[in-house]
Coordinates of C-alpha atoms in Angstrom, one line a residue:
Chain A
X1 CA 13.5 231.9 -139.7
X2 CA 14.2 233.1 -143.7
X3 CA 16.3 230.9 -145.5
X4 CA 19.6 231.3 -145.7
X5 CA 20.3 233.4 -149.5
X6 CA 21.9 230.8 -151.9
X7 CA 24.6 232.2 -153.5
X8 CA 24.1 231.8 -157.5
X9 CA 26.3 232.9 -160.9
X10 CA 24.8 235.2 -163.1
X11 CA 25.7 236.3 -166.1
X12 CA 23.4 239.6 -167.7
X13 CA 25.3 240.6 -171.0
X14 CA 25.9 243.7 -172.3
X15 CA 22.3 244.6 -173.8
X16 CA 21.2 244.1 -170.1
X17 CA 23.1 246.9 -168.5
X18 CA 22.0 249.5 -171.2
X19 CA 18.5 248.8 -173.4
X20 CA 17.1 246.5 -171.7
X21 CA 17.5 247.4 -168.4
X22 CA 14.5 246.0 -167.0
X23 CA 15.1 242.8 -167.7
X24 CA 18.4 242.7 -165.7
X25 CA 15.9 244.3 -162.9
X26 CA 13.4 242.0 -162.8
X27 CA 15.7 238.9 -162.5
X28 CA 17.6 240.0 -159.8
X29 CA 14.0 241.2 -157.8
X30 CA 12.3 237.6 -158.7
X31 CA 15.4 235.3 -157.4
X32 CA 15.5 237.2 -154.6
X33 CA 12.6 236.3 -153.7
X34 CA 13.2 232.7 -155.0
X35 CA 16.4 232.6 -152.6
X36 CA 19.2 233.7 -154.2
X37 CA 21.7 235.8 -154.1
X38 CA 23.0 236.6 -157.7
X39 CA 26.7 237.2 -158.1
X40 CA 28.0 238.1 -161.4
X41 CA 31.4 237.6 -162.8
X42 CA 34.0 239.7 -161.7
X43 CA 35.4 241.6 -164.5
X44 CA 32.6 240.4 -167.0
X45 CA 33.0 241.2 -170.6
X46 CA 30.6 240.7 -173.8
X47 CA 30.0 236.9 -175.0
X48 CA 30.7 238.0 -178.7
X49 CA 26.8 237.6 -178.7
X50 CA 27.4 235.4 -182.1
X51 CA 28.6 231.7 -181.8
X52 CA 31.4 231.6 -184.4
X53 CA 30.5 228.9 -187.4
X54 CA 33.7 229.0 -189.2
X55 CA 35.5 225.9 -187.6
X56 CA 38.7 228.1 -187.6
X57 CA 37.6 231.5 -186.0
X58 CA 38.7 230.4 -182.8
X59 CA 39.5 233.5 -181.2
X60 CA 35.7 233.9 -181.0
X61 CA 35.7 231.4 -178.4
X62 CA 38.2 233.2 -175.9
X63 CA 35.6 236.0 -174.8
X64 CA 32.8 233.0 -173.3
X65 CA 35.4 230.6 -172.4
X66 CA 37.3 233.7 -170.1
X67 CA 33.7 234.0 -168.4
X68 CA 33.2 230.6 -167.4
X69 CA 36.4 230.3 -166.4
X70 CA 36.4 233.3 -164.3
X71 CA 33.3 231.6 -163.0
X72 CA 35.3 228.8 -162.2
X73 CA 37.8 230.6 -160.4
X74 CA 35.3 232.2 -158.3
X75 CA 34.2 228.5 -157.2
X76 CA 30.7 228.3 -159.0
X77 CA 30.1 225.4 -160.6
X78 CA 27.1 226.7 -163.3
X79 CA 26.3 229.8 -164.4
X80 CA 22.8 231.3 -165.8
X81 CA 21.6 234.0 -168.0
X82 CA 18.4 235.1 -169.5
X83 CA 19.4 236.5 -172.5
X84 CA 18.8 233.3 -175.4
X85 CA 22.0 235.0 -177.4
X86 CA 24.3 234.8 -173.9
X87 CA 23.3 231.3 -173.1
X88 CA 23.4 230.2 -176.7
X89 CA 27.3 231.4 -176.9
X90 CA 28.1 230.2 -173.1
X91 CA 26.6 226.9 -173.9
X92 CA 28.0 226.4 -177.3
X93 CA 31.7 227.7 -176.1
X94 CA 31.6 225.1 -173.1
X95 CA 30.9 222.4 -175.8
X96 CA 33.0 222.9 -178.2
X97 CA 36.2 223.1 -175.6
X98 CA 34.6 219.8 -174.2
X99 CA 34.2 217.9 -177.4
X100 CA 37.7 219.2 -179.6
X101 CA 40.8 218.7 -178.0
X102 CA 42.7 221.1 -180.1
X103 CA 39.9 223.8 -179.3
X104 CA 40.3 223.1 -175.9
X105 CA 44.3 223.1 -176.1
X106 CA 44.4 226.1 -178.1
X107 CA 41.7 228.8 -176.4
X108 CA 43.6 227.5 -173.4
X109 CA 46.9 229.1 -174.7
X110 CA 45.3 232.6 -176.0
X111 CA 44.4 232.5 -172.3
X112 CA 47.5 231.5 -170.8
X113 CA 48.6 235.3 -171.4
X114 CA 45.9 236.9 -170.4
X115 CA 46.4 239.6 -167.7
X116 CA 43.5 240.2 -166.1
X117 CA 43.1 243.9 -164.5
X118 CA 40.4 244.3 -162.1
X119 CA 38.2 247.4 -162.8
X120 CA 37.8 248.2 -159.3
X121 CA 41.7 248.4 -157.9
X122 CA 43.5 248.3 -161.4
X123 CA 45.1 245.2 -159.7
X124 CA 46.6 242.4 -162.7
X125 CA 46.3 239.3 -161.9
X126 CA 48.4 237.1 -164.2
X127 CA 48.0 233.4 -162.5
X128 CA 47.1 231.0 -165.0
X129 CA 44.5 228.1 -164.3
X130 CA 43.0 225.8 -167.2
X131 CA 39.4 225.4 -168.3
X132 CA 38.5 222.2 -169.1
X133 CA 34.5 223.0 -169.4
X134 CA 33.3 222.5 -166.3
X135 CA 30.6 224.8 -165.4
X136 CA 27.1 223.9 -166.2
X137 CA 25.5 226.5 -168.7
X138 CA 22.3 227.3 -167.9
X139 CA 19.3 229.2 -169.3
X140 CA 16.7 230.9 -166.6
X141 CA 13.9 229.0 -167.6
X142 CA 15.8 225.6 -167.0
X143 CA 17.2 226.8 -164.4
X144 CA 13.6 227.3 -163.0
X145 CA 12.4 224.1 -164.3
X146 CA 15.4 222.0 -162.9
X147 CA 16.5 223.7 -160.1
X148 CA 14.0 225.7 -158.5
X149 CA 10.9 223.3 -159.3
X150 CA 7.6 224.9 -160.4
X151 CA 6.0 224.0 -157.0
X152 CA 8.3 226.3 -155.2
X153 CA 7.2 229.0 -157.4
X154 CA 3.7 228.0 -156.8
X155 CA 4.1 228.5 -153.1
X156 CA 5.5 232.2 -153.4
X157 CA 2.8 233.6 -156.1
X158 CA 1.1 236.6 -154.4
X159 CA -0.8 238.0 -157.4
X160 CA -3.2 236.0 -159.6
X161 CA -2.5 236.5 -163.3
X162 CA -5.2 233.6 -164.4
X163 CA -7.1 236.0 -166.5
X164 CA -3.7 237.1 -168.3
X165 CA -3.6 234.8 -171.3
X166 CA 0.0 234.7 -172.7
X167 CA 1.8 233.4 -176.0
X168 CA 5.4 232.4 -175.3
X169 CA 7.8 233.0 -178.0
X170 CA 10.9 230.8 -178.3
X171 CA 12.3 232.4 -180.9
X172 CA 16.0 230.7 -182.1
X173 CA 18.5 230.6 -180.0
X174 CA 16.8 229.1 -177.1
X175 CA 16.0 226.0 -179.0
X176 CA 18.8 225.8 -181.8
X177 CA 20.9 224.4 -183.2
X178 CA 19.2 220.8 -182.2
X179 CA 21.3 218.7 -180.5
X180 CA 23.5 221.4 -179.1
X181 CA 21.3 223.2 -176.8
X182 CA 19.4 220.5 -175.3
X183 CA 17.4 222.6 -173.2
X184 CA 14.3 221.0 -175.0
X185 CA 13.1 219.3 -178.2
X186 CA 13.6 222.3 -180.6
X187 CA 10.4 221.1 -183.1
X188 CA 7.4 220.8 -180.2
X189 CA 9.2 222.5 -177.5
X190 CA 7.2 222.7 -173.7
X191 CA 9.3 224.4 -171.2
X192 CA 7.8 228.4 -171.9
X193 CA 4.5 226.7 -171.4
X194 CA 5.2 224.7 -168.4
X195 CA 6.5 228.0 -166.8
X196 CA 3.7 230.4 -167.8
X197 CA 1.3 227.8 -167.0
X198 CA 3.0 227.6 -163.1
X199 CA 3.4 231.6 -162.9
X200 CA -0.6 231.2 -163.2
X201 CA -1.1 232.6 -166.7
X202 CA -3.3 231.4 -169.5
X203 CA -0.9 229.8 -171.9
X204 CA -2.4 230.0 -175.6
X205 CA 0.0 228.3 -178.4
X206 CA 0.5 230.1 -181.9
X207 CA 2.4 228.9 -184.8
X208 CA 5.0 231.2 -185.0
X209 CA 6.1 230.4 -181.6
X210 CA 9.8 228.9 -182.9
X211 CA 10.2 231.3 -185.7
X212 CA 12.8 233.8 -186.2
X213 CA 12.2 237.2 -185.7
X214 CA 15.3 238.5 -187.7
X215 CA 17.7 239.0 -185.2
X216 CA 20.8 241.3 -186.6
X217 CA 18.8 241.6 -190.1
X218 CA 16.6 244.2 -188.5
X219 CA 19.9 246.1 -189.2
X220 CA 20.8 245.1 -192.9
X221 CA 17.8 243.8 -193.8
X222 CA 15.2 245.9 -192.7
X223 CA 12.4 245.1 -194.5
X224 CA 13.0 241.7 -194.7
X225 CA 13.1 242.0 -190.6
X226 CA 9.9 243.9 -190.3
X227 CA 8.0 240.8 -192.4
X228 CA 9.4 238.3 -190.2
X229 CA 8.1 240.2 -187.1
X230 CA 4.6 241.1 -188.5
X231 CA 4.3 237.8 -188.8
X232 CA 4.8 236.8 -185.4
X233 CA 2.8 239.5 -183.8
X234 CA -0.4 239.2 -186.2
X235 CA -0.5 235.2 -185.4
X236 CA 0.3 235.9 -181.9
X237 CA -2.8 238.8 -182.1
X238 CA -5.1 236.1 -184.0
X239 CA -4.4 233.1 -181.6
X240 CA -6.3 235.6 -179.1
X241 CA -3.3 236.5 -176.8
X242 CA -3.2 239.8 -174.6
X243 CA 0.5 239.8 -174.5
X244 CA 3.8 237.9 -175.8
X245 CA 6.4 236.6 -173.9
X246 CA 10.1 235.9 -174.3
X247 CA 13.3 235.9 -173.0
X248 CA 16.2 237.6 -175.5
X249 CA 16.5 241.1 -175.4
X250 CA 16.9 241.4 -179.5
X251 CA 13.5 239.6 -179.6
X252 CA 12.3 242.1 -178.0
X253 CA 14.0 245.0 -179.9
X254 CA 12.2 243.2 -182.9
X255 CA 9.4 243.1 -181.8
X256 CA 8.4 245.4 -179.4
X257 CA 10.7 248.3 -180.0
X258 CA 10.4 248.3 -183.4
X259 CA 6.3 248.4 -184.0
X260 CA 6.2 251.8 -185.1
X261 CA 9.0 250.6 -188.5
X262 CA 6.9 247.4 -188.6
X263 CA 3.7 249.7 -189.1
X264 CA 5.0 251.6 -191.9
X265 CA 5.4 248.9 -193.9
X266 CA 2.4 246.6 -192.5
X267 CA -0.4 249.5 -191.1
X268 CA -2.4 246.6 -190.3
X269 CA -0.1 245.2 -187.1
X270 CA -1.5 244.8 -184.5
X271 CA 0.2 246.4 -181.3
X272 CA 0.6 243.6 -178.7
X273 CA 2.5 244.0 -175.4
X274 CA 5.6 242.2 -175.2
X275 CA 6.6 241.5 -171.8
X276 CA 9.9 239.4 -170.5
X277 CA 9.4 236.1 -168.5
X278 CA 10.8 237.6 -165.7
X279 CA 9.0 240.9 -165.7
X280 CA 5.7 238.3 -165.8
X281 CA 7.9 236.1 -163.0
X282 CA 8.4 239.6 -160.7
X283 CA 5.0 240.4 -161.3
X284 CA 3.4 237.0 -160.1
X285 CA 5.7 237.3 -157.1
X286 CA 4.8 240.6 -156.0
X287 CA 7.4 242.6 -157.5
X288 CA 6.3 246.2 -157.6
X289 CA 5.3 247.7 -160.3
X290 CA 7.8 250.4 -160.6
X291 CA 10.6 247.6 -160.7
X292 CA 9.3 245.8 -163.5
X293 CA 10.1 248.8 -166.1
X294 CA 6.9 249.0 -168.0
X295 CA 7.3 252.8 -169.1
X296 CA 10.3 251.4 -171.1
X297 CA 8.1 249.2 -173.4
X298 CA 6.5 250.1 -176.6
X299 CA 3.7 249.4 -176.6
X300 CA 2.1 250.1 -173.0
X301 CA 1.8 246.1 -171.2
X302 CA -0.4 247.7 -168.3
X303 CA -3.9 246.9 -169.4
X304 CA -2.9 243.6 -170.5
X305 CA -1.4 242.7 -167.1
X306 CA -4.8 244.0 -165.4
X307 CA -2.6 247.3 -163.6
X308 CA -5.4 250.1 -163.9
X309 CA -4.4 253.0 -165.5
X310 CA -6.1 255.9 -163.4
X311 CA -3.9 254.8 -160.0
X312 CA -0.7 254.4 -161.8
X313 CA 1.8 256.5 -159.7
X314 CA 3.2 259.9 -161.5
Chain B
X1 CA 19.1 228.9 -214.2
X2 CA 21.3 226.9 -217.1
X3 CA 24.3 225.7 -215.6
X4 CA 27.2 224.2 -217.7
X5 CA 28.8 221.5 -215.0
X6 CA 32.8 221.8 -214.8
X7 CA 34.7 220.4 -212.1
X8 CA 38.3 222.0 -212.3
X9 CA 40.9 221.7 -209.4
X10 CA 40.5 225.4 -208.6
X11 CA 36.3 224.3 -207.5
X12 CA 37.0 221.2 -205.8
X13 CA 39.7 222.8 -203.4
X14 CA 36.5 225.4 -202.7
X15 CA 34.2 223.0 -202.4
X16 CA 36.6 221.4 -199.4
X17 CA 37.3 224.1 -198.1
X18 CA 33.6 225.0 -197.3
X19 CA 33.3 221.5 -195.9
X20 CA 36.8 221.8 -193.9
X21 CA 35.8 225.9 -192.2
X22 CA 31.7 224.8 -191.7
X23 CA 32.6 221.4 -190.7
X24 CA 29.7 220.1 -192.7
X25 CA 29.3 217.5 -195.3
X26 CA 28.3 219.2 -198.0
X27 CA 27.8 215.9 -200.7
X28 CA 25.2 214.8 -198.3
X29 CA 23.0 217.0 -199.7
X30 CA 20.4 215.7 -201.5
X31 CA 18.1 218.7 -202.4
X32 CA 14.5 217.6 -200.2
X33 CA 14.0 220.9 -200.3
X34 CA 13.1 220.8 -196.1
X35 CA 15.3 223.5 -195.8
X36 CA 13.7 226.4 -198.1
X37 CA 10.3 225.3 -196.8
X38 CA 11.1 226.2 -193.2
X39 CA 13.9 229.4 -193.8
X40 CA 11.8 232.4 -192.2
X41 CA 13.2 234.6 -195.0
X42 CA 13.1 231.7 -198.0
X43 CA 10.7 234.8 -198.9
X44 CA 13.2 237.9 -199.7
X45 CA 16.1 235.1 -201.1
X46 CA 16.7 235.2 -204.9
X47 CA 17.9 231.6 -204.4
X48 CA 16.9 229.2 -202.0
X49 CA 18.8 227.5 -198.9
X50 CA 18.5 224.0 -200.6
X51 CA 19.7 226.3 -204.5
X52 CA 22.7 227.7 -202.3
X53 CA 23.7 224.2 -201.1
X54 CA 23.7 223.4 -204.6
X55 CA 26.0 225.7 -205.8
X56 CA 28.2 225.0 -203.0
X57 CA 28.2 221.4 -204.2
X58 CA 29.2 222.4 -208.0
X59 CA 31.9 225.3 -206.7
X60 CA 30.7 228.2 -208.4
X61 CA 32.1 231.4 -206.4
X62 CA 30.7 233.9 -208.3
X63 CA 27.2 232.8 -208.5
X64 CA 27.3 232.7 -204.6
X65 CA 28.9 235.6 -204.1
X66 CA 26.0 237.6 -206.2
X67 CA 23.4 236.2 -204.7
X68 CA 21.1 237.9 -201.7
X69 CA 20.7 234.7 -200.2
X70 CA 23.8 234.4 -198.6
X71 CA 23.4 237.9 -196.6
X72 CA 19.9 236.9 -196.0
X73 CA 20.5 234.1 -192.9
X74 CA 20.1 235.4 -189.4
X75 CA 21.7 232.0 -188.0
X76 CA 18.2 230.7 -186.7
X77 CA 19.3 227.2 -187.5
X78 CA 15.4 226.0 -188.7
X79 CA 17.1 224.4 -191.7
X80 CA 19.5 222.4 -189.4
X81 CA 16.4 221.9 -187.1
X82 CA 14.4 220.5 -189.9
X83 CA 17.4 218.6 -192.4
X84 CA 17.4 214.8 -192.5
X85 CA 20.8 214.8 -193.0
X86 CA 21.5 217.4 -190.3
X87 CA 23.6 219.5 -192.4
X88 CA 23.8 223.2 -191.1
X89 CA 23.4 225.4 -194.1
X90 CA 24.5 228.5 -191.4
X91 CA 27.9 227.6 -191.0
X92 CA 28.1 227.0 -195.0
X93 CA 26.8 230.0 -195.7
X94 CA 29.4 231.6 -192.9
X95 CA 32.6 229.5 -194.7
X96 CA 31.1 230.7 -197.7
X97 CA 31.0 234.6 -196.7
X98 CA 34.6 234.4 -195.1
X99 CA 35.9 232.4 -198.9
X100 CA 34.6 234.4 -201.4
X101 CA 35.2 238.3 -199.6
X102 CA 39.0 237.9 -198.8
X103 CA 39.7 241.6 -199.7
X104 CA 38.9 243.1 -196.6
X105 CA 35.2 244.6 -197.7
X106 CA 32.7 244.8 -195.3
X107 CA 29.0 244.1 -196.5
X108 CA 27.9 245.7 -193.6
X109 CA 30.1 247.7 -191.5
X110 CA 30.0 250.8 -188.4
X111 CA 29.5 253.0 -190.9
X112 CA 25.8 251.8 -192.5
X113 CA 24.2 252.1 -188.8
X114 CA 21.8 254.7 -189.0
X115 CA 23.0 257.2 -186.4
X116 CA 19.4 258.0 -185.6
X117 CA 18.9 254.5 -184.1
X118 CA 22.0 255.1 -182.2
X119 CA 20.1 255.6 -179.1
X120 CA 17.9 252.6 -179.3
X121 CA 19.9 249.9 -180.9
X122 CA 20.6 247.1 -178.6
X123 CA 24.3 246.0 -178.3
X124 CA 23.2 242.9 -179.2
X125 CA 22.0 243.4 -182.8
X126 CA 25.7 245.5 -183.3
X127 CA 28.0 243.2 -182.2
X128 CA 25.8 240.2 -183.7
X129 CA 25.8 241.8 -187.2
X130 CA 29.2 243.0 -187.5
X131 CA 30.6 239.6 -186.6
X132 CA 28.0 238.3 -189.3
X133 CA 29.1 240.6 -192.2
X134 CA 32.4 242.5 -191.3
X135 CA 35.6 241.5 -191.8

């Protein structure tokens, strides 16, 4: 007899449900397959995707904190995304209400008037209930590693991907700031690894693996963007990799979507799949091809993931 | 860079100000230099993280304000990562930006977007820059 779905909180993110589509896609078809059923806030809004530094911008704190709660309200007690920028916010929200009181008292008042309508029925829902922090906020990957256990994943795996050999890219937000995201030591981190390593890839390490890839500056910095990205993809190119993977959705922007800007200014990068840990996690499981999205890449992951070209469904 | 050092009321209330909005120390600062050797765009600044911190330290608004450096931090928190003091030169960079452009200029706004990446750009990298650099 199947086991019985596990209901789970999920929040995508904006960039999720538009550009990057296929990442949404292939986390719902791999945790289905893990045993879960994904439910995703009701009424779900954007994060603010930036963690507000300026101690006194609180109102940047209402838009994660009104997630969680509604979270909350819906009786889950932790939450998970895959996007680095989502979780960084969600996780960094949750604290701060945790550790300041007068954070806590006062995102609790801008809520205290919020009237919630429901997009489906244009119901308003008025009834006020508290946060106080209390849903764990949870990245994918430690989700996997702390939750799911590698071994389970192990047992599912229906396609081999030992020849594939993978960088992972942490990028910043995963990792950063230390001490705040705790998901692992942000100078020699190991969890990407662990999880390639159990999805059955070949895990090779490069040294631009924590580096940032520019983030919003590939918007008002350009150039400065590009530099920062060439540099990534030509160490991950020289360590020998066939692909790169990652997990946040401007990551990829940066450096997939963008190879043909990085080109004109470097003609020498290298083009170099990019691929999301769950597309490589769908894959593994026996996700269908079509699901995984890999007409929306840049540069074409196919070859790299061993798919031949000739029987590729028109 | 010759500097005269002056210390008038007007640069101390700055310089505690900075420290009250990034909620960082900013005297315990003392210049290793850990912070420009890891910033992944230390290569583009006219000044470096650890020269920013600096002039944070001696108040002087207008040099910060004309310098690239402080438009040049993507938030990736290496420097914090890396500091043996812990200090986050993101969130002084952040006070900074909000202090010194009160008059309701953007340094980059809706309007600089090309509208031939409109298609492509990621929600992500719009909402993330405009709450960088718009009022």
């Amino acid at each position: 007899m199947p086991d019985k779905k596990r209901k789970l909180h999920y929040y995508p993110g904006c960039t999720l449900k538009e550009k990057t589509t296929h990442l949404d896609v292939s986390t719902y078809a791999a945790m289905e397959i893990l045993g879960y059923e994904l439910i995703e806030p009701k009424n779900w809004t954007c994060c603010g995707a930036e963690f507000p530094l300026n101690e006194e911008k609180i109102i940047g704190l209402t838009a994660p904190i009104r997630i969680l709660r509604q979270v909350k309200i819906e009786g889950g007690d932790k939450v998970f995304t895959v996007c680095s920028f989502c979780f960084n916010v969600l996780k960094r929200a949750n604290e701060a209400i945790m550790s300041d009181s007068l954070k806590h008292k006062r995102i609790n008042a801008f809520l205290k008037d919020d009237i919630s309508i429901d997009r489906d029925s244009g119901e308003k829902t008025t009834d006020f209930k508290q946060y106080n922090g209390d849903v764990n906020v949870l990245h994918l990957l430690e989700f996997i590693r702390d939750w799911v256990g590698y071994e389970k994943i192990r047992s599912l795996i229906k396609r081999d991907l030992s020849g594939i050999k993978v960088v992972p890219y942490y990028g910043c937000r995963l990792l950063r700031p230390k001490g705040k995201m705790a998901i692992d030591e942000p100078e020699d981190p190991s969890i990407f690894e662990e999880f390639l390593e159990n999805i059955g890839c070949e895990v090779i390490d490069f040294p631009f693996k924590q580096e940032c890839c520019g983030s919003y500056l590939s918007l008002s910095m350009p150039d400065a963007a590009s530099e920062a990205s060439y540099n990534i993809l030509r160490s991950a190119k020289l360590s020998g990799a066939d692909m790169l993977a990652l997990s946040c959705p401007l990551c990829y922007y940066n450096l997939d979507t963008r190879q043909d800007r990085i080109k004109e200014n470097f003609p020498d990068s290298p083009e170099i799949p990019v691929l999301f840990f769950t597309q490589l996690l769908a894959w593994a499981l026996g996700v269908d091809e079509e699901v995984l999205g890999l007409d929306q890449h840049y540069c074409n992951p196919r070859t790299a993931l061993g798919i031949d070209e000739s029987e590729v469904k028109k | 860079m010759r500097i005269k050092l002056k210390f008038d009321e007007n640069e101390k209330k700055f310089v505690d100000r900075v420290s009250e909005l990034s909620g960082e120390n900013i005297y315990s600062c003392y210049q290793c230099g850990r912070c420009s050797a890891g910033c992944p765009f230390a290569f583009e600044m006219d000044i470096l993280p650890n020269q920013l911190i600096r002039l944070v330290q001696m108040g002087l608004k207008e040099e910060l304000l004309g310098s690239k450096a402080l438009f040049l931090c993507a938030s990736c928190f290496t420097c914090q990562a890396r500091c043996p003091k812990g200090i986050n030169i993101a969130s002084i960079a952040e006070a900074a930006r909000d202090l010194i452009e009160p008059k309701g200029k953007d340094y980059f706004g809706p309007e600089e977007v090309p509208p031939e990446l409109a298609d492509e750009l990621p929600q992500q990298a719009l909402v993330s820059v405009f709450r960088k650099f718009s009022k």
